[in-house]
Short mmCIF file of C-alpha atoms in Angstrom, two decimals:
data_model
loop_
_atom_site.label_atom_id
_atom_site.label_comp_id
_atom_site.label_asym_id
_atom_site.label_seq_id
_atom_site.Cartn_x
_atom_site.Cartn_y
_atom_site.Cartn_z
CA UNK J 1 104.43 82.53 113.71
CA UNK J 2 102.62 80.71 111.32
CA UNK J 3 102.65 81.00 107.72
CA UNK J 4 99.99 82.28 105.82
CA UNK J 5 99.75 82.16 101.86
CA UNK J 6 97.78 85.83 101.40
CA UNK J 7 97.47 87.43 97.55
CA UNK J 8 100.04 89.63 96.41
CA UNK J 9 99.03 92.97 95.69
CA UNK J 10 100.22 94.91 92.91
CA UNK J 11 102.43 98.42 93.49
CA UNK J 12 99.23 100.75 93.15
CA UNK J 13 97.15 98.48 95.38
CA UNK J 14 99.57 97.55 98.07
CA UNK J 15 99.91 102.23 98.53
CA UNK J 16 96.48 102.23 98.86
CA UNK J 17 96.17 99.67 101.61
CA UNK J 18 98.86 101.07 103.22
CA UNK J 19 97.59 104.89 102.79
CA UNK J 20 94.39 104.09 103.47
CA UNK J 21 93.51 100.91 105.17
CA UNK J 22 96.35 101.72 107.29
CA UNK J 23 97.51 98.50 106.57
CA UNK J 24 101.04 97.44 108.06
CA UNK J 25 102.96 94.21 106.22
CA UNK J 26 104.80 93.87 108.95
CA UNK J 27 101.72 93.03 111.39
CA UNK J 28 99.01 91.69 109.16
CA UNK J 29 100.09 88.06 109.91
CA UNK J 30 99.61 88.51 113.62
CA UNK J 31 96.73 90.64 112.89
CA UNK J 32 95.04 87.32 110.65
CA UNK J 33 96.15 85.19 113.22
CA UNK J 34 94.03 87.46 116.23
CA UNK J 35 91.11 87.43 114.42
CA UNK J 36 91.07 83.57 113.59
CA UNK J 37 91.54 83.29 117.49
CA UNK J 38 89.07 84.69 118.35
CA UNK J 39 86.83 83.33 115.48
CA UNK J 40 87.95 79.88 117.52
CA UNK J 41 86.62 81.42 120.97
CA UNK J 42 83.36 82.18 119.38
CA UNK J 43 80.93 79.69 119.67
CA UNK J 44 78.11 81.59 118.26
CA UNK J 45 79.76 82.27 115.13
CA UNK J 46 80.09 79.71 112.17
CA UNK J 47 82.38 81.70 110.52
CA UNK J 48 84.95 80.63 107.89
CA UNK J 49 88.86 81.62 109.27
CA UNK J 50 89.95 81.96 106.15
CA UNK J 51 93.31 84.48 105.96
CA UNK J 52 91.84 86.01 102.36
CA UNK J 53 88.54 86.67 103.89
CA UNK J 54 89.70 87.74 107.47
CA UNK J 55 91.72 90.06 105.46
CA UNK J 56 89.26 91.26 103.84
CA UNK J 57 87.28 92.34 105.93
CA UNK J 58 90.33 94.13 108.08
CA UNK J 59 91.26 96.38 104.92
CA UNK J 60 87.64 97.35 104.87
CA UNK J 61 87.72 98.07 108.44
CA UNK J 62 90.78 100.37 108.70
CA UNK J 63 92.79 97.74 110.68
CA UNK J 64 91.24 98.10 113.66
CA UNK J 65 90.50 94.85 115.23
CA UNK J 66 87.86 95.62 117.15
CA UNK J 67 85.87 96.70 114.17
CA UNK J 68 86.46 94.17 112.18
CA UNK J 69 85.59 91.38 114.88
CA UNK J 70 81.71 93.73 114.64
CA UNK J 71 81.35 93.79 110.69
CA UNK J 72 82.65 89.71 111.10
CA UNK J 73 79.74 89.10 114.13
CA UNK J 74 77.47 91.31 112.48
CA UNK J 75 77.72 89.56 108.80
CA UNK J 76 77.84 85.97 110.42
CA UNK J 77 74.41 86.81 112.49
CA UNK J 78 73.00 88.17 109.65
CA UNK J 79 73.87 84.58 107.81
CA UNK J 80 72.33 82.60 111.03
CA UNK J 81 68.84 85.10 110.82
CA UNK J 82 68.36 84.21 106.92
CA UNK J 83 70.22 80.44 106.54
CA UNK J 84 67.37 80.40 103.46
CA UNK J 85 69.49 83.26 101.67
CA UNK J 86 72.78 83.70 102.91
CA UNK J 87 73.32 80.20 104.25
CA UNK J 88 73.25 77.21 101.46
CA UNK J 89 76.08 78.12 99.48
CA UNK J 90 75.31 75.52 96.72
CA UNK J 91 74.90 77.19 93.37
CA UNK J 92 71.65 75.25 92.10
CA UNK J 93 70.52 75.17 87.98
CA UNK J 94 68.56 78.05 89.52
CA UNK J 95 71.41 79.86 90.34
CA UNK J 96 72.95 79.81 87.73
CA UNK J 97 69.96 80.63 85.68
CA UNK J 98 69.72 84.16 87.54
CA UNK J 99 73.55 84.78 87.06
CA UNK J 100 72.99 83.93 83.18
CA UNK J 101 69.96 86.47 82.91
CA UNK J 102 72.30 89.29 83.79
CA UNK J 103 70.85 90.64 87.14
CA UNK J 104 74.04 90.79 89.04
CA UNK J 105 77.66 92.23 86.43
CA UNK J 106 80.65 91.99 87.44
CA UNK J 107 82.57 94.24 85.26
CA UNK J 108 85.94 92.61 83.86
CA UNK J 109 88.13 95.33 85.13
CA UNK J 110 87.33 98.16 87.53
CA UNK J 111 87.21 101.46 86.73
CA UNK J 112 91.21 102.94 87.13
CA UNK J 113 93.68 100.52 88.48
CA UNK J 114 93.15 101.68 91.54
CA UNK J 115 89.60 101.92 91.90
CA UNK J 116 87.26 99.92 93.75
CA UNK J 117 85.26 96.34 91.86
CA UNK J 118 82.16 97.15 91.21
CA UNK J 119 78.82 94.87 90.90
CA UNK J 120 76.08 96.38 88.82
CA UNK J 121 72.61 94.63 90.08
CA UNK J 122 69.50 94.99 87.89
CA UNK J 123 66.49 94.11 89.61
CA UNK J 124 63.77 95.19 87.39
CA UNK J 125 65.24 91.88 85.10
CA UNK J 126 63.28 89.71 87.66
CA UNK J 127 59.92 88.79 86.92
CA UNK J 128 58.50 88.04 90.55
CA UNK J 129 55.23 86.13 88.80
CA UNK J 130 57.91 83.60 87.79
CA UNK J 131 60.67 83.57 90.00
CA UNK J 132 61.94 83.73 93.22
CA UNK J 133 63.32 87.15 94.28
CA UNK J 134 65.06 85.90 96.92
CA UNK J 135 67.20 83.69 94.79
CA UNK J 136 68.56 87.41 93.54
CA UNK J 137 69.72 88.00 96.71
CA UNK J 138 71.08 84.73 97.60
CA UNK J 139 73.30 85.12 94.47
CA UNK J 140 74.40 88.89 95.10
CA UNK J 141 75.47 87.33 98.47
CA UNK J 142 78.00 84.64 96.78
CA UNK J 143 79.02 87.23 94.60
CA UNK J 144 80.25 89.87 97.16
CA UNK J 145 81.99 86.79 99.17
CA UNK J 146 83.29 85.64 95.44
CA UNK J 147 84.55 89.12 95.29
CA UNK J 148 85.95 89.91 98.86
CA UNK J 149 88.26 85.86 98.24
CA UNK J 150 89.60 87.23 94.95
CA UNK J 151 89.14 90.66 94.03
CA UNK J 152 91.73 93.17 96.15
CA UNK J 153 90.09 95.95 94.22
#
């Protein structure tokens, strides 16, 4: 069995993962490896096989391998269909300016230790005559990916 380094959950989140997401610590690595192998065998997908991102998908899908595969396929198919918004991952000055303007805000801490991560989006701050709203959506998806990779709530 391969060694995979994953972020350790605090006890409260570990219990939530077990009860709400059906996470079994004894099978997590095996399930991640199964999804990684499926990604390798799916040439139409240009999907990340990063273990932490796969774990986020598995938790979202309550460790149903078929549901996880479907969501990964849907997500990366959407990225392929809209490459200008979801494809390019470079942080440009324009994207950073959107971030600084406060269109999307991620509070430092969730409402409770076992609470979900929250992102507040204020699209009313976008002046469509002066800026491209597609950039706000691009930033939104970049932030979603960052949350999936770095925030276990």
